[in-house]
PDB file of C-alpha atoms in Angstrom:
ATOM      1  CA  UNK A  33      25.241 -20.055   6.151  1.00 56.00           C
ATOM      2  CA  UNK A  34      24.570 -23.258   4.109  1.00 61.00           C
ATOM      3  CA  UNK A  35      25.960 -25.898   5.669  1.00 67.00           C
ATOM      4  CA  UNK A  36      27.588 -28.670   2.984  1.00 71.00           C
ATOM      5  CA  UNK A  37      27.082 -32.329   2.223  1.00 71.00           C
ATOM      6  CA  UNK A  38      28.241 -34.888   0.566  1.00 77.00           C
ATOM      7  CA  UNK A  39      25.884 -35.619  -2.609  1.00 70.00           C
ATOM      8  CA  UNK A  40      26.515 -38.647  -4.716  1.00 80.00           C
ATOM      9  CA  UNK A  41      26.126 -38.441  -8.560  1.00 77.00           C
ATOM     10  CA  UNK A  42      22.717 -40.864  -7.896  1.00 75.00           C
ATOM     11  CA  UNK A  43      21.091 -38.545  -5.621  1.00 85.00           C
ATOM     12  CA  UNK A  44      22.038 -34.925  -7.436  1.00 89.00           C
ATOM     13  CA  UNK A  45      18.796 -34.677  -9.108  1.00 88.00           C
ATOM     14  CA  UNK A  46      16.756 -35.307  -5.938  1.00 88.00           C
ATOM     15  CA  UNK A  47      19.162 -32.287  -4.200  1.00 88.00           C
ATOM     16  CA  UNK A  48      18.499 -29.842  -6.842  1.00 91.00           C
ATOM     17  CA  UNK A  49      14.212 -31.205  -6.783  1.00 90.00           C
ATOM     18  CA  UNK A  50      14.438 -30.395  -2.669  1.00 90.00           C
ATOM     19  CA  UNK A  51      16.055 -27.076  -3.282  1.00 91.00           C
ATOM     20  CA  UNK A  52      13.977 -25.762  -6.429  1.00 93.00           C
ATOM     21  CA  UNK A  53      10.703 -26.889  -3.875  1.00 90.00           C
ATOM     22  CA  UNK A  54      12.356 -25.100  -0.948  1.00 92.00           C
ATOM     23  CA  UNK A  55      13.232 -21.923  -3.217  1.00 90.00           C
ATOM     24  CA  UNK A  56       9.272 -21.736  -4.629  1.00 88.00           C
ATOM     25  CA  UNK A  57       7.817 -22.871  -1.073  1.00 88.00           C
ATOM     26  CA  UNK A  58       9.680 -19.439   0.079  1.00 91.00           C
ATOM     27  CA  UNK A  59       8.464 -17.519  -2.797  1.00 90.00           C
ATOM     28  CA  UNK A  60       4.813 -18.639  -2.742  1.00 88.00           C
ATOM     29  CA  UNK A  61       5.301 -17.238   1.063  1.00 89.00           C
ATOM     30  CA  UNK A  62       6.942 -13.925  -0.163  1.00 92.00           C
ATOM     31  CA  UNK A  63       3.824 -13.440  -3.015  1.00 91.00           C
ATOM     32  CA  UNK A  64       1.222 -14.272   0.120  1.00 90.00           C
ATOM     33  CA  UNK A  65       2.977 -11.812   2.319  1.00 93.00           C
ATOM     34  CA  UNK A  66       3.424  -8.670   0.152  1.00 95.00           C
ATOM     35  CA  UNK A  67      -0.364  -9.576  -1.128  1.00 94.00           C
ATOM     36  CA  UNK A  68      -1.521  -9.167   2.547  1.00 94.00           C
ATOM     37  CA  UNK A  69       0.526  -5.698   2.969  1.00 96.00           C
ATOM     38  CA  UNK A  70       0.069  -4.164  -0.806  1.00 97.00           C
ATOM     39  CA  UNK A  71      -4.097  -4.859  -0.119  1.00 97.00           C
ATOM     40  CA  UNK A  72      -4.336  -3.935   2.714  1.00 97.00           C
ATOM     41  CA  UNK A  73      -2.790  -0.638   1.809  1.00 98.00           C
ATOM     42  CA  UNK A  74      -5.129  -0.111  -0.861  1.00 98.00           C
ATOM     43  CA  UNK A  75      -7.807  -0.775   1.034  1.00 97.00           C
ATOM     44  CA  UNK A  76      -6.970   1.894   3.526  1.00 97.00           C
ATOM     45  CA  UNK A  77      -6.382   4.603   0.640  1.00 97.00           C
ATOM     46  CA  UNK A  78      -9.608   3.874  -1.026  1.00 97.00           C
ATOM     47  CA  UNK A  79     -10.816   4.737   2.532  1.00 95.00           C
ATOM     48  CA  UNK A  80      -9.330   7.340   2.530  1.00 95.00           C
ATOM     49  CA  UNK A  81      -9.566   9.045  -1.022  1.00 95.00           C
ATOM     50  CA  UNK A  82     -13.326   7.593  -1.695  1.00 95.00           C
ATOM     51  CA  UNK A  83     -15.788  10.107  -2.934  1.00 92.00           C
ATOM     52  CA  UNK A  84     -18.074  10.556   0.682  1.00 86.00           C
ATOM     53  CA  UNK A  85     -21.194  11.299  -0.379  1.00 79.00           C
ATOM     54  CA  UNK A  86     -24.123  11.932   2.371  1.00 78.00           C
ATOM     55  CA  UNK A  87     -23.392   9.287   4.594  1.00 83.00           C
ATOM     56  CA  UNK A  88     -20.108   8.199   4.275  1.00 82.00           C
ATOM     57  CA  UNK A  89     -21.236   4.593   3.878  1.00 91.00           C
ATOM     58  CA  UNK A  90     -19.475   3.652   0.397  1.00 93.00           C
ATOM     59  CA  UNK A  91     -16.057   5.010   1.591  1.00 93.00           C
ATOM     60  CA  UNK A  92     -16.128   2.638   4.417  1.00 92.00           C
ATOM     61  CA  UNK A  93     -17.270   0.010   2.239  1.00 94.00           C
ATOM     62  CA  UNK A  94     -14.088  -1.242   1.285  1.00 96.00           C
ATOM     63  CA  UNK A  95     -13.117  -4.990   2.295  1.00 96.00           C
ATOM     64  CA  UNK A  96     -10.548  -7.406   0.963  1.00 96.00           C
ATOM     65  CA  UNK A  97     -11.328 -10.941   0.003  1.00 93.00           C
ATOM     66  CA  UNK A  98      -9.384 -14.087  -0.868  1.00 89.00           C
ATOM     67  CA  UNK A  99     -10.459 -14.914  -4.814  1.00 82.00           C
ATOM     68  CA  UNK A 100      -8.381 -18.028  -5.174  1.00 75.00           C
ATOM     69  CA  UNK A 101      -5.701 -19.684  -3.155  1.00 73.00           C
ATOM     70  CA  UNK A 102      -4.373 -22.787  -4.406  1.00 69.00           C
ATOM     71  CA  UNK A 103      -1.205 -24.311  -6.013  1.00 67.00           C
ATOM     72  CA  UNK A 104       0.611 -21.550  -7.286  1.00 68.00           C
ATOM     73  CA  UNK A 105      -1.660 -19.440  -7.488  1.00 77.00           C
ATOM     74  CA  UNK A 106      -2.674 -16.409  -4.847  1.00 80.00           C
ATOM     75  CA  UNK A 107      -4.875 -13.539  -5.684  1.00 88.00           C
ATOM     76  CA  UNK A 108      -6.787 -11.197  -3.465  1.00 92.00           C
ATOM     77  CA  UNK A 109      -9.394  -8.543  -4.721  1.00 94.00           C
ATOM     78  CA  UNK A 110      -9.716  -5.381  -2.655  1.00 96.00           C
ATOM     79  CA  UNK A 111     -13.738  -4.574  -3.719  1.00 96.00           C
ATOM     80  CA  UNK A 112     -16.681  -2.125  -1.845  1.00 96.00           C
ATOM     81  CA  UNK A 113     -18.947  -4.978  -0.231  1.00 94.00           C
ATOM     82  CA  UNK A 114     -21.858  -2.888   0.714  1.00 92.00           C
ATOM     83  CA  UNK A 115     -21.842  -0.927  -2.441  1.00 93.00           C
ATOM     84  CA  UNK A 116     -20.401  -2.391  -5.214  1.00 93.00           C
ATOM     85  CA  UNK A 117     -22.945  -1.466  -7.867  1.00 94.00           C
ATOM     86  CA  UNK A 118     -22.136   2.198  -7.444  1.00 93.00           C
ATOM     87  CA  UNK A 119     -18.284   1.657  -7.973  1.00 95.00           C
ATOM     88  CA  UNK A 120     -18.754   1.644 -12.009  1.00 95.00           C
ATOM     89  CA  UNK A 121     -20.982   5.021 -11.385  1.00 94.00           C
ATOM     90  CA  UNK A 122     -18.700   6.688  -9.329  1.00 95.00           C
ATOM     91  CA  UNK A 123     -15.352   6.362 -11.353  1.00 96.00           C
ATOM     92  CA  UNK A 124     -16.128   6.516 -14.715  1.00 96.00           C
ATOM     93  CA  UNK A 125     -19.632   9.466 -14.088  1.00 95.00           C
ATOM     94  CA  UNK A 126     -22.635   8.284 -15.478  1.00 94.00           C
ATOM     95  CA  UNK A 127     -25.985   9.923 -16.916  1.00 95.00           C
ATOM     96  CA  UNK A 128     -28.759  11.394 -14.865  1.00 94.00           C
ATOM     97  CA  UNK A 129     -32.909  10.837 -15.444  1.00 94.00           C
ATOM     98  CA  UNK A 130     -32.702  14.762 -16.341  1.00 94.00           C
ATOM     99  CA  UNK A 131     -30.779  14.230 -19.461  1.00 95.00           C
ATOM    100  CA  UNK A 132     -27.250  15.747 -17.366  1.00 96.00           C
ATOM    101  CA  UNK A 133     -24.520  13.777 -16.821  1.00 95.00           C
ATOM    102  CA  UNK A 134     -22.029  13.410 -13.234  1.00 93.00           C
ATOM    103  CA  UNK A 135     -18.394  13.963 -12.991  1.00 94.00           C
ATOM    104  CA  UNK A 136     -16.372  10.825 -12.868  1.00 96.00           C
ATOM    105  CA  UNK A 137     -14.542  10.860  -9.590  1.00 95.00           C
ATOM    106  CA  UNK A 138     -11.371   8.220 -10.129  1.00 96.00           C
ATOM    107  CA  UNK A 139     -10.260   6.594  -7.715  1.00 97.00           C
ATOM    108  CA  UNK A 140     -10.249   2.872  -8.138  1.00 97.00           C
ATOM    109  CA  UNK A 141      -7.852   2.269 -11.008  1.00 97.00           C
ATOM    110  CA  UNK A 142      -5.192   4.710  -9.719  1.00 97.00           C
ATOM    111  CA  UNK A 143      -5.095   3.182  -6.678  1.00 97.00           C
ATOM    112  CA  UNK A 144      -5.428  -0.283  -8.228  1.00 97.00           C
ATOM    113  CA  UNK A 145      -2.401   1.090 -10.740  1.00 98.00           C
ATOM    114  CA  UNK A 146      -0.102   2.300  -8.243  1.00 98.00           C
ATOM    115  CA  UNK A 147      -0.701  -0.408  -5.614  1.00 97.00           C
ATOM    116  CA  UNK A 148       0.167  -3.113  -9.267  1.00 96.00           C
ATOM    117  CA  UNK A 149       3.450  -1.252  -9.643  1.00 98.00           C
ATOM    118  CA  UNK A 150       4.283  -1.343  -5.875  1.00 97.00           C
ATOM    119  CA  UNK A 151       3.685  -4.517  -5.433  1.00 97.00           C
ATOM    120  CA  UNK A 152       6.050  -5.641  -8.386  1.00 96.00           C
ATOM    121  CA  UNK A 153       8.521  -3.242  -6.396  1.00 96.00           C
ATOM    122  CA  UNK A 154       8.565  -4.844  -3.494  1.00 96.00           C
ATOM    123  CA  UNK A 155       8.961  -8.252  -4.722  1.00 95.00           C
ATOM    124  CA  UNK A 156      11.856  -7.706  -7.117  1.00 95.00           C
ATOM    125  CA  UNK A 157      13.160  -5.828  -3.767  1.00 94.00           C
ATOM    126  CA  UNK A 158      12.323  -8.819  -1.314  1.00 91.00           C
ATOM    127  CA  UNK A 159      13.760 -11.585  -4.086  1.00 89.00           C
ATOM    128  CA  UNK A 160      17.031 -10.089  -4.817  1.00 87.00           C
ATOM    129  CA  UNK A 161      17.879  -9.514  -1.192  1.00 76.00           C
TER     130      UNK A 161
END
């Protein structure tokens, strides 16, 4: 419960300056937080619906990294570290030296689409509680 105080006509615009700070200080922490949970989800899915290949290795490629943190601004990129070249290859198919061609196998930008959409979810859901 907000507690109340007395605020003078000379100080209202420094109240409403603290408040408007407070209210984006607690957003900024809401975007962070659901960033964290939405990636990490991701990250796990494209574990888990990855083509395998013979080793396994690109499926547990997956990592999450911090692209830029700074004044109101927060972005995270959930990418295959140890092999990143063949993420193009894999989702969209690509020719072979014997004139053939492979069968795209999706799965970045439906995860990447459906972890957008949840994310925007759970914010609206967080901000309006």
């Amino acid at each position: 419960m907000a507690t109340s105080k007395k605020v003078t006509v000379n100080s209202l615009a420094n109240e409403i300056a603290d408040i408007l700070t407070e209210y984006k200080d607690d957003i900024d922490d809401l975007v962070v937080d659901i960033t964290d949970e939405v990636t990490k989800e991701a990250k796990n899915e494209l574990k888990t619906i990855s083509p395998v290949g013979e080793t396994g290795e690109y499926r547990d490629g997956w990592t999450i990294t911090v692209k830029q943190k700074g004044i109101s601004f927060f972005s995270k990129a959930v990418w295959n570290k140890k092999h990143y070249r063949l993420t193009h290859l894999l989702e969209f198919g690509h020719a072979t030296k014997n004139g053939g061609h492979t069968i795209a196998q999706p799965h970045i930008r439906p995860t990447e689409q459906k972890y957008k959409e949840k994310f925007v979810d759970e914010f609206e859901r967080k901000v309006k509680r």
